[in-house]
Amino acid sequence: QVQLVESGGGLVQPGGSLRLSCAASRFELDNYAIGWFRQAPGKEREAVSCFSSRDGATFALDVLTYYTDSVNGRFTITRNNAKNTIDLQMNNLEPEDTAVYYCAVVFMSRAQSQCLNPHYFSEGTQVTVAS
């Protein structure tokens, strides 16, 4: 069974940085599109950033990334082949970034540069941005 485990959450002051990692057991992350999602209290879960090294529609090798507008330019998603993780580097954090962050398997294609059909969610890690 697919199992994702995230790490790296915590408390940080506004303007600070955190790095989240999503690790997989029993499979190579390179074979899947992986996304980071977050849910703040009283709000719906939203897609933050996603990464794929393959077009899910054509199966062609094609590096795809997605960022929601509010984090574009501040967050960077990357794949760490040595550790078999998908990492989310979060810089210049704002109080509005406070949420529980999850990673999940998603579908991505060049035609639809979004994070679709999220499933196999991790348990979540709390990120709190406060002074």
Short mmCIF file of N, CA, C and O in Angstrom, two decimals:
data_model
loop_
_atom_site.label_atom_id
_atom_site.label_comp_id
_atom_site.label_asym_id
_atom_site.label_seq_id
_atom_site.Cartn_x
_atom_site.Cartn_y
_atom_site.Cartn_z
N GLN A 1 0.84 -1.19 0.00
CA GLN A 1 0.00 0.00 0.00
C GLN A 1 0.88 1.25 0.00
O GLN A 1 1.90 1.30 0.65
N VAL A 2 0.46 2.28 -0.76
CA VAL A 2 1.20 3.52 -0.81
C VAL A 2 1.10 4.23 0.54
O VAL A 2 0.01 4.39 1.09
N GLN A 3 2.23 4.66 1.06
CA GLN A 3 2.25 5.39 2.32
C GLN A 3 3.22 6.55 2.18
O GLN A 3 4.39 6.38 1.81
N LEU A 4 2.73 7.75 2.47
CA LEU A 4 3.54 8.95 2.44
C LEU A 4 3.69 9.50 3.86
O LEU A 4 2.73 9.50 4.63
N VAL A 5 4.91 9.95 4.17
CA VAL A 5 5.18 10.51 5.49
C VAL A 5 5.88 11.85 5.30
O VAL A 5 6.89 11.93 4.60
N GLU A 6 5.30 12.88 5.92
CA GLU A 6 5.91 14.20 5.79
C GLU A 6 6.66 14.57 7.06
O GLU A 6 6.41 14.00 8.13
N SER A 7 7.58 15.51 6.92
CA SER A 7 8.33 15.99 8.08
C SER A 7 8.75 17.43 7.82
O SER A 7 8.71 17.89 6.68
N GLY A 8 9.13 18.12 8.90
CA GLY A 8 9.71 19.44 8.75
C GLY A 8 8.85 20.60 9.20
O GLY A 8 9.26 21.75 9.09
N GLY A 9 7.67 20.33 9.70
CA GLY A 9 6.84 21.44 10.17
C GLY A 9 7.38 22.04 11.45
O GLY A 9 8.35 21.56 12.03
N GLY A 10 6.74 23.12 11.89
CA GLY A 10 7.15 23.75 13.13
C GLY A 10 6.66 25.17 13.24
O GLY A 10 5.78 25.60 12.48
N LEU A 11 7.23 25.88 14.19
CA LEU A 11 6.89 27.28 14.46
C LEU A 11 8.00 28.17 13.93
O LEU A 11 9.19 27.93 14.21
N VAL A 12 7.63 29.20 13.21
CA VAL A 12 8.62 30.11 12.64
C VAL A 12 8.05 31.52 12.67
O VAL A 12 6.82 31.70 12.59
N GLN A 13 8.92 32.50 12.76
CA GLN A 13 8.48 33.89 12.74
C GLN A 13 8.20 34.34 11.31
O GLN A 13 8.76 33.78 10.35
N PRO A 14 7.36 35.34 11.14
CA PRO A 14 7.12 35.89 9.79
C PRO A 14 8.43 36.28 9.13
O PRO A 14 9.31 36.87 9.77
N GLY A 15 8.55 35.93 7.86
CA GLY A 15 9.78 36.17 7.13
C GLY A 15 10.76 35.03 7.20
O GLY A 15 11.77 35.03 6.47
N GLY A 16 10.50 34.06 8.05
CA GLY A 16 11.39 32.92 8.22
C GLY A 16 11.17 31.85 7.15
O GLY A 16 10.37 32.03 6.23
N SER A 17 11.90 30.75 7.31
CA SER A 17 11.86 29.66 6.33
C SER A 17 11.68 28.31 7.02
O SER A 17 12.10 28.12 8.15
N LEU A 18 11.06 27.40 6.30
CA LEU A 18 10.94 26.00 6.70
C LEU A 18 11.06 25.14 5.46
O LEU A 18 10.74 25.58 4.35
N ARG A 19 11.50 23.92 5.67
CA ARG A 19 11.58 22.96 4.57
C ARG A 19 10.82 21.71 4.95
O ARG A 19 11.11 21.07 5.95
N LEU A 20 9.82 21.38 4.15
CA LEU A 20 9.04 20.17 4.35
C LEU A 20 9.54 19.07 3.41
O LEU A 20 9.92 19.36 2.27
N SER A 21 9.52 17.84 3.89
CA SER A 21 9.90 16.70 3.07
C SER A 21 8.79 15.66 3.08
O SER A 21 8.19 15.41 4.12
N CYS A 22 8.53 15.09 1.93
CA CYS A 22 7.55 14.02 1.79
C CYS A 22 8.30 12.77 1.34
O CYS A 22 8.90 12.76 0.27
N ALA A 23 8.27 11.75 2.19
CA ALA A 23 8.97 10.50 1.89
C ALA A 23 7.97 9.40 1.61
O ALA A 23 6.84 9.42 2.11
N ALA A 24 8.40 8.43 0.83
CA ALA A 24 7.52 7.32 0.46
C ALA A 24 8.10 6.00 0.92
O ALA A 24 9.32 5.82 0.94
N SER A 25 7.21 5.11 1.29
CA SER A 25 7.63 3.75 1.62
C SER A 25 7.14 2.82 0.53
O SER A 25 6.05 2.98 0.01
N ARG A 26 7.95 1.90 0.15
CA ARG A 26 7.58 0.81 -0.76
C ARG A 26 7.45 1.22 -2.22
O ARG A 26 7.02 0.40 -3.03
N PHE A 27 7.74 2.48 -2.57
CA PHE A 27 7.74 2.81 -3.99
C PHE A 27 8.63 4.00 -4.25
O PHE A 27 8.93 4.78 -3.35
N GLU A 28 9.04 4.16 -5.52
CA GLU A 28 9.88 5.29 -5.92
C GLU A 28 9.01 6.50 -6.24
O GLU A 28 8.12 6.43 -7.08
N LEU A 29 9.28 7.61 -5.57
CA LEU A 29 8.49 8.80 -5.80
C LEU A 29 8.61 9.30 -7.23
O LEU A 29 7.71 9.96 -7.74
N ASP A 30 9.71 8.98 -7.89
CA ASP A 30 9.91 9.44 -9.26
C ASP A 30 8.83 8.92 -10.20
O ASP A 30 8.61 9.48 -11.26
N ASN A 31 8.16 7.86 -9.82
CA ASN A 31 7.13 7.28 -10.68
C ASN A 31 5.75 7.92 -10.47
O ASN A 31 4.78 7.52 -11.11
N TYR A 32 5.67 8.88 -9.57
CA TYR A 32 4.39 9.49 -9.23
C TYR A 32 4.48 11.00 -9.23
O TYR A 32 5.54 11.57 -8.98
N ALA A 33 3.34 11.63 -9.49
CA ALA A 33 3.23 13.07 -9.26
C ALA A 33 2.83 13.27 -7.81
O ALA A 33 1.94 12.58 -7.31
N ILE A 34 3.51 14.18 -7.13
CA ILE A 34 3.28 14.41 -5.71
C ILE A 34 2.93 15.87 -5.49
O ILE A 34 3.54 16.77 -6.08
N GLY A 35 1.97 16.09 -4.63
CA GLY A 35 1.56 17.46 -4.33
C GLY A 35 1.58 17.75 -2.85
O GLY A 35 1.46 16.84 -2.02
N TRP A 36 1.75 19.02 -2.54
CA TRP A 36 1.62 19.52 -1.17
C TRP A 36 0.31 20.28 -1.05
O TRP A 36 0.01 21.13 -1.91
N PHE A 37 -0.44 19.98 -0.02
CA PHE A 37 -1.71 20.62 0.25
C PHE A 37 -1.68 21.19 1.67
O PHE A 37 -0.86 20.78 2.48
N ARG A 38 -2.56 22.12 1.94
CA ARG A 38 -2.66 22.65 3.29
C ARG A 38 -4.10 22.97 3.62
O ARG A 38 -4.93 23.22 2.75
N GLN A 39 -4.38 22.94 4.92
CA GLN A 39 -5.71 23.28 5.40
C GLN A 39 -5.56 24.10 6.67
O GLN A 39 -5.01 23.62 7.66
N ALA A 40 -6.07 25.30 6.62
CA ALA A 40 -6.07 26.19 7.77
C ALA A 40 -7.39 26.05 8.51
O ALA A 40 -8.39 25.65 7.90
N PRO A 41 -7.44 26.39 9.78
CA PRO A 41 -8.69 26.28 10.54
C PRO A 41 -9.81 27.04 9.89
O PRO A 41 -9.66 28.22 9.52
N GLY A 42 -10.94 26.38 9.70
CA GLY A 42 -12.11 27.02 9.12
C GLY A 42 -12.07 27.19 7.62
O GLY A 42 -12.98 27.81 7.05
N LYS A 43 -11.04 26.68 6.98
CA LYS A 43 -10.92 26.83 5.53
C LYS A 43 -10.85 25.47 4.85
O LYS A 43 -10.54 24.46 5.48
N GLU A 44 -11.12 25.47 3.57
CA GLU A 44 -11.03 24.24 2.80
C GLU A 44 -9.56 23.92 2.49
O GLU A 44 -8.72 24.80 2.42
N ARG A 45 -9.31 22.65 2.27
CA ARG A 45 -7.97 22.24 1.87
C ARG A 45 -7.66 22.79 0.48
O ARG A 45 -8.53 22.78 -0.39
N GLU A 46 -6.44 23.26 0.30
CA GLU A 46 -6.05 23.79 -1.00
C GLU A 46 -4.72 23.18 -1.44
O GLU A 46 -3.88 22.82 -0.62
N ALA A 47 -4.56 23.11 -2.74
CA ALA A 47 -3.29 22.66 -3.30
C ALA A 47 -2.29 23.80 -3.23
O ALA A 47 -2.60 24.93 -3.62
N VAL A 48 -1.12 23.52 -2.71
CA VAL A 48 -0.07 24.52 -2.57
C VAL A 48 0.93 24.42 -3.72
O VAL A 48 1.24 25.41 -4.38
N SER A 49 1.43 23.23 -3.97
CA SER A 49 2.45 23.03 -5.00
C SER A 49 2.51 21.55 -5.35
O SER A 49 2.31 20.70 -4.49
N CYS A 50 2.80 21.26 -6.62
CA CYS A 50 2.88 19.88 -7.07
C CYS A 50 4.05 19.71 -8.02
O CYS A 50 4.48 20.68 -8.68
N PHE A 51 4.51 18.47 -8.10
CA PHE A 51 5.67 18.17 -8.94
C PHE A 51 5.48 16.82 -9.61
O PHE A 51 5.02 15.86 -8.98
N SER A 52 5.85 16.77 -10.88
CA SER A 52 5.87 15.50 -11.59
C SER A 52 7.02 15.49 -12.58
O SER A 52 7.34 16.52 -13.15
N SER A 53 7.62 14.35 -12.77
CA SER A 53 8.67 14.23 -13.77
C SER A 53 8.16 13.55 -15.03
O SER A 53 8.96 13.19 -15.91
N ARG A 54 6.84 13.41 -15.10
CA ARG A 54 6.25 12.76 -16.27
C ARG A 54 4.87 13.34 -16.52
O ARG A 54 4.13 13.64 -15.59
N ASP A 55 4.50 13.51 -17.78
CA ASP A 55 3.16 13.94 -18.16
C ASP A 55 2.21 12.77 -17.92
O ASP A 55 2.35 11.71 -18.54
N GLY A 56 1.26 12.94 -17.02
CA GLY A 56 0.37 11.86 -16.67
C GLY A 56 -0.54 11.41 -17.81
O GLY A 56 -1.04 10.29 -17.79
N ALA A 57 -0.75 12.26 -18.80
CA ALA A 57 -1.63 11.92 -19.91
C ALA A 57 -0.89 11.17 -21.02
O ALA A 57 -1.46 10.27 -21.64
N THR A 58 0.33 11.54 -21.29
CA THR A 58 1.10 10.94 -22.38
C THR A 58 2.19 10.00 -21.90
O THR A 58 2.76 9.26 -22.70
N PHE A 59 2.51 10.07 -20.63
CA PHE A 59 3.57 9.29 -20.00
C PHE A 59 4.96 9.68 -20.48
O PHE A 59 5.94 9.02 -20.17
N ALA A 60 5.05 10.78 -21.21
CA ALA A 60 6.35 11.28 -21.65
C ALA A 60 7.06 11.95 -20.49
O ALA A 60 6.43 12.54 -19.60
N LEU A 61 8.38 11.84 -20.51
CA LEU A 61 9.17 12.54 -19.51
C LEU A 61 8.98 14.04 -19.69
O LEU A 61 9.18 14.56 -20.78
N ASP A 62 8.59 14.73 -18.63
CA ASP A 62 8.27 16.15 -18.72
C ASP A 62 8.16 16.68 -17.30
O ASP A 62 7.24 16.30 -16.57
N VAL A 63 9.06 17.54 -16.91
CA VAL A 63 9.03 18.08 -15.55
C VAL A 63 7.92 19.12 -15.46
O VAL A 63 7.91 20.12 -16.19
N LEU A 64 6.98 18.86 -14.58
CA LEU A 64 5.82 19.74 -14.39
C LEU A 64 5.82 20.24 -12.95
O LEU A 64 6.05 19.46 -12.02
N THR A 65 5.55 21.51 -12.79
CA THR A 65 5.39 22.07 -11.45
C THR A 65 4.17 22.97 -11.42
O THR A 65 3.76 23.53 -12.44
N TYR A 66 3.60 23.08 -10.24
CA TYR A 66 2.44 23.95 -10.02
C TYR A 66 2.63 24.65 -8.69
O TYR A 66 3.08 24.04 -7.71
N TYR A 67 2.26 25.93 -8.65
CA TYR A 67 2.24 26.71 -7.41
C TYR A 67 0.95 27.50 -7.36
O TYR A 67 0.57 28.14 -8.35
N THR A 68 0.30 27.50 -6.23
CA THR A 68 -0.83 28.39 -6.08
C THR A 68 -0.32 29.82 -6.02
O THR A 68 0.82 30.08 -5.60
N ASP A 69 -1.14 30.77 -6.44
CA ASP A 69 -0.68 32.14 -6.60
C ASP A 69 -0.08 32.73 -5.32
O ASP A 69 0.91 33.47 -5.36
N SER A 70 -0.65 32.40 -4.18
CA SER A 70 -0.22 33.03 -2.94
C SER A 70 1.19 32.62 -2.50
O SER A 70 1.79 33.28 -1.65
N VAL A 71 1.73 31.54 -3.06
CA VAL A 71 3.06 31.09 -2.66
C VAL A 71 4.08 31.22 -3.79
O VAL A 71 5.27 31.00 -3.58
N ASN A 72 3.62 31.56 -4.97
CA ASN A 72 4.52 31.65 -6.13
C ASN A 72 5.60 32.70 -5.86
O ASN A 72 5.32 33.83 -5.46
N GLY A 73 6.86 32.26 -6.05
CA GLY A 73 7.98 33.15 -5.77
C GLY A 73 8.55 33.00 -4.37
O GLY A 73 9.66 33.46 -4.09
N ARG A 74 7.79 32.36 -3.49
CA ARG A 74 8.26 32.16 -2.11
C ARG A 74 8.56 30.69 -1.82
O ARG A 74 9.45 30.37 -1.04
N PHE A 75 7.80 29.79 -2.41
CA PHE A 75 7.96 28.36 -2.19
C PHE A 75 8.60 27.72 -3.43
O PHE A 75 8.34 28.15 -4.56
N THR A 76 9.39 26.67 -3.19
CA THR A 76 10.00 25.93 -4.28
C THR A 76 9.88 24.43 -4.00
O THR A 76 10.25 23.97 -2.92
N ILE A 77 9.35 23.71 -4.98
CA ILE A 77 9.20 22.27 -4.84
C ILE A 77 10.28 21.57 -5.66
O ILE A 77 10.56 21.96 -6.80
N THR A 78 10.91 20.56 -5.06
CA THR A 78 11.97 19.84 -5.74
C THR A 78 11.92 18.37 -5.38
O THR A 78 11.34 17.97 -4.36
N ARG A 79 12.56 17.56 -6.19
CA ARG A 79 12.69 16.14 -5.92
C ARG A 79 14.12 15.84 -5.49
O ARG A 79 15.07 16.28 -6.14
N ASN A 80 14.27 15.10 -4.41
CA ASN A 80 15.58 14.67 -3.94
C ASN A 80 15.72 13.19 -4.24
O ASN A 80 15.16 12.35 -3.54
N ASN A 81 16.44 12.88 -5.31
CA ASN A 81 16.55 11.49 -5.73
C ASN A 81 17.28 10.63 -4.70
O ASN A 81 16.92 9.48 -4.47
N ALA A 82 18.30 11.19 -4.08
CA ALA A 82 19.09 10.42 -3.13
C ALA A 82 18.26 9.98 -1.93
O ALA A 82 18.45 8.88 -1.40
N LYS A 83 17.36 10.84 -1.50
CA LYS A 83 16.55 10.54 -0.31
C LYS A 83 15.16 10.02 -0.67
O LYS A 83 14.40 9.64 0.22
N ASN A 84 14.83 10.01 -1.97
CA ASN A 84 13.48 9.60 -2.42
C ASN A 84 12.42 10.45 -1.73
O ASN A 84 11.45 9.94 -1.14
N THR A 85 12.60 11.77 -1.79
CA THR A 85 11.63 12.68 -1.19
C THR A 85 11.24 13.77 -2.18
O THR A 85 11.97 14.04 -3.15
N ILE A 86 10.10 14.37 -1.94
CA ILE A 86 9.69 15.59 -2.61
C ILE A 86 9.70 16.66 -1.54
O ILE A 86 8.98 16.55 -0.53
N ASP A 87 10.51 17.69 -1.73
CA ASP A 87 10.69 18.72 -0.71
C ASP A 87 10.01 20.01 -1.10
O ASP A 87 9.93 20.37 -2.28
N LEU A 88 9.54 20.73 -0.08
CA LEU A 88 8.93 22.03 -0.30
C LEU A 88 9.70 23.04 0.55
O LEU A 88 9.58 23.04 1.78
N GLN A 89 10.49 23.86 -0.10
CA GLN A 89 11.22 24.92 0.57
C GLN A 89 10.32 26.14 0.66
O GLN A 89 9.87 26.66 -0.37
N MET A 90 10.05 26.59 1.87
CA MET A 90 9.13 27.71 2.09
C MET A 90 9.91 28.87 2.67
O MET A 90 10.42 28.78 3.80
N ASN A 91 10.01 29.94 1.90
CA ASN A 91 10.74 31.13 2.32
C ASN A 91 9.78 32.31 2.51
O ASN A 91 8.66 32.29 1.99
N ASN A 92 10.24 33.29 3.24
CA ASN A 92 9.47 34.50 3.47
C ASN A 92 8.05 34.15 3.94
O ASN A 92 7.06 34.66 3.40
N LEU A 93 7.97 33.29 4.92
CA LEU A 93 6.67 32.82 5.38
C LEU A 93 5.84 33.93 5.99
O LEU A 93 6.38 34.87 6.63
N GLU A 94 4.54 33.82 5.81
CA GLU A 94 3.58 34.81 6.30
C GLU A 94 2.60 34.13 7.26
O GLU A 94 2.40 32.91 7.17
N PRO A 95 2.00 34.88 8.15
CA PRO A 95 1.01 34.28 9.06
C PRO A 95 -0.10 33.53 8.30
O PRO A 95 -0.62 32.53 8.81
N GLU A 96 -0.41 33.99 7.09
CA GLU A 96 -1.45 33.33 6.29
C GLU A 96 -1.04 31.94 5.81
O GLU A 96 -1.86 31.18 5.29
N ASP A 97 0.24 31.61 5.94
CA ASP A 97 0.71 30.27 5.57
C ASP A 97 0.47 29.24 6.68
O ASP A 97 0.71 28.05 6.48
N THR A 98 0.02 29.70 7.83
CA THR A 98 -0.24 28.80 8.95
C THR A 98 -1.33 27.80 8.58
O THR A 98 -2.43 28.19 8.17
N ALA A 99 -1.02 26.53 8.70
CA ALA A 99 -1.96 25.47 8.33
C ALA A 99 -1.32 24.12 8.63
O ALA A 99 -0.13 24.03 8.96
N VAL A 100 -2.13 23.09 8.50
CA VAL A 100 -1.59 21.73 8.49
C VAL A 100 -1.26 21.39 7.03
O VAL A 100 -2.11 21.56 6.15
N TYR A 101 -0.04 20.93 6.81
CA TYR A 101 0.41 20.63 5.46
C TYR A 101 0.47 19.11 5.26
O TYR A 101 0.95 18.37 6.12
N TYR A 102 -0.02 18.69 4.11
CA TYR A 102 -0.06 17.28 3.75
C TYR A 102 0.60 17.08 2.39
O TYR A 102 0.57 17.97 1.54
N CYS A 103 1.17 15.92 2.16
CA CYS A 103 1.56 15.55 0.80
C CYS A 103 0.65 14.41 0.34
O CYS A 103 0.07 13.68 1.16
N ALA A 104 0.51 14.29 -0.96
CA ALA A 104 -0.38 13.29 -1.53
C ALA A 104 0.05 12.97 -2.95
O ALA A 104 0.73 13.76 -3.61
N VAL A 105 -0.38 11.83 -3.42
CA VAL A 105 -0.20 11.48 -4.83
C VAL A 105 -1.25 12.24 -5.63
O VAL A 105 -2.41 12.34 -5.21
N VAL A 106 -0.87 12.80 -6.77
CA VAL A 106 -1.80 13.56 -7.60
C VAL A 106 -1.64 13.14 -9.05
O VAL A 106 -0.77 12.35 -9.39
N PHE A 107 -2.48 13.71 -9.90
CA PHE A 107 -2.36 13.56 -11.34
C PHE A 107 -1.98 14.92 -11.92
O PHE A 107 -2.60 15.94 -11.58
N MET A 108 -0.98 14.93 -12.79
CA MET A 108 -0.58 16.16 -13.48
C MET A 108 -0.36 15.86 -14.95
O MET A 108 0.11 14.79 -15.32
N SER A 109 -0.70 16.83 -15.78
CA SER A 109 -0.42 16.71 -17.19
C SER A 109 -0.02 18.09 -17.72
O SER A 109 -0.34 19.11 -17.10
N ARG A 110 0.67 18.10 -18.87
CA ARG A 110 1.06 19.37 -19.47
C ARG A 110 -0.18 20.17 -19.86
O ARG A 110 -0.21 21.39 -19.76
N ALA A 111 -1.21 19.48 -20.30
CA ALA A 111 -2.43 20.16 -20.74
C ALA A 111 -3.18 20.80 -19.57
O ALA A 111 -3.83 21.83 -19.74
N GLN A 112 -3.08 20.20 -18.40
CA GLN A 112 -3.75 20.74 -17.21
C GLN A 112 -2.70 20.88 -16.13
O GLN A 112 -2.44 19.94 -15.38
N SER A 113 -2.10 22.03 -16.04
CA SER A 113 -1.01 22.23 -15.08
C SER A 113 -1.55 22.49 -13.69
O SER A 113 -1.35 23.55 -13.10
N GLN A 114 -2.27 21.51 -13.18
CA GLN A 114 -2.85 21.61 -11.85
C GLN A 114 -2.62 20.30 -11.10
O GLN A 114 -2.14 19.32 -11.65
N CYS A 115 -2.97 20.28 -9.84
CA CYS A 115 -2.85 19.10 -9.00
C CYS A 115 -4.22 18.44 -8.92
O CYS A 115 -5.09 18.93 -8.21
N LEU A 116 -4.41 17.38 -9.66
CA LEU A 116 -5.72 16.75 -9.76
C LEU A 116 -5.75 15.41 -9.04
O LEU A 116 -4.75 14.76 -8.87
N ASN A 117 -6.95 15.04 -8.63
CA ASN A 117 -7.21 13.73 -8.04
C ASN A 117 -6.23 13.38 -6.92
O ASN A 117 -5.57 12.34 -6.97
N PRO A 118 -6.14 14.21 -5.89
CA PRO A 118 -5.22 13.88 -4.80
C PRO A 118 -5.71 12.66 -4.02
O PRO A 118 -6.91 12.53 -3.75
N HIS A 119 -4.78 11.77 -3.67
CA HIS A 119 -5.13 10.61 -2.86
C HIS A 119 -3.88 10.13 -2.13
O HIS A 119 -2.79 10.61 -2.39
N TYR A 120 -4.07 9.17 -1.24
CA TYR A 120 -2.99 8.67 -0.38
C TYR A 120 -2.35 9.80 0.41
O TYR A 120 -1.13 9.97 0.41
N PHE A 121 -3.15 10.58 1.09
CA PHE A 121 -2.65 11.70 1.87
C PHE A 121 -1.79 11.21 3.05
O PHE A 121 -2.09 10.18 3.67
N SER A 122 -0.77 12.01 3.37
CA SER A 122 0.01 11.77 4.59
C SER A 122 -0.80 12.25 5.79
O SER A 122 -1.88 12.83 5.63
N GLU A 123 -0.27 12.07 6.96
CA GLU A 123 -1.01 12.42 8.19
C GLU A 123 -1.04 13.91 8.44
O GLU A 123 -1.95 14.41 9.10
N GLY A 124 -0.08 14.65 7.94
CA GLY A 124 -0.07 16.10 8.10
C GLY A 124 0.93 16.59 9.12
O GLY A 124 1.21 15.90 10.11
N THR A 125 1.47 17.77 8.88
CA THR A 125 2.41 18.39 9.81
C THR A 125 2.00 19.86 9.97
O THR A 125 1.64 20.53 9.00
N GLN A 126 2.05 20.35 11.20
CA GLN A 126 1.62 21.70 11.48
C GLN A 126 2.73 22.69 11.15
O GLN A 126 3.88 22.51 11.56
N VAL A 127 2.35 23.73 10.43
CA VAL A 127 3.23 24.87 10.19
C VAL A 127 2.55 26.09 10.79
O VAL A 127 1.42 26.41 10.43
N THR A 128 3.24 26.74 11.71
CA THR A 128 2.70 27.92 12.36
C THR A 128 3.66 29.08 12.15
O THR A 128 4.85 28.98 12.47
N VAL A 129 3.14 30.17 11.60
CA VAL A 129 3.94 31.37 11.37
C VAL A 129 3.41 32.47 12.29
O VAL A 129 2.28 32.95 12.09
N ALA A 130 4.18 32.80 13.28
CA ALA A 130 3.73 33.78 14.28
C ALA A 130 4.94 34.41 14.94
O ALA A 130 5.99 33.80 15.08
N SER A 131 4.76 35.67 15.38
CA SER A 131 5.86 36.38 16.06
C SER A 131 5.78 36.19 17.56
O SER A 131 4.77 35.74 18.09
#
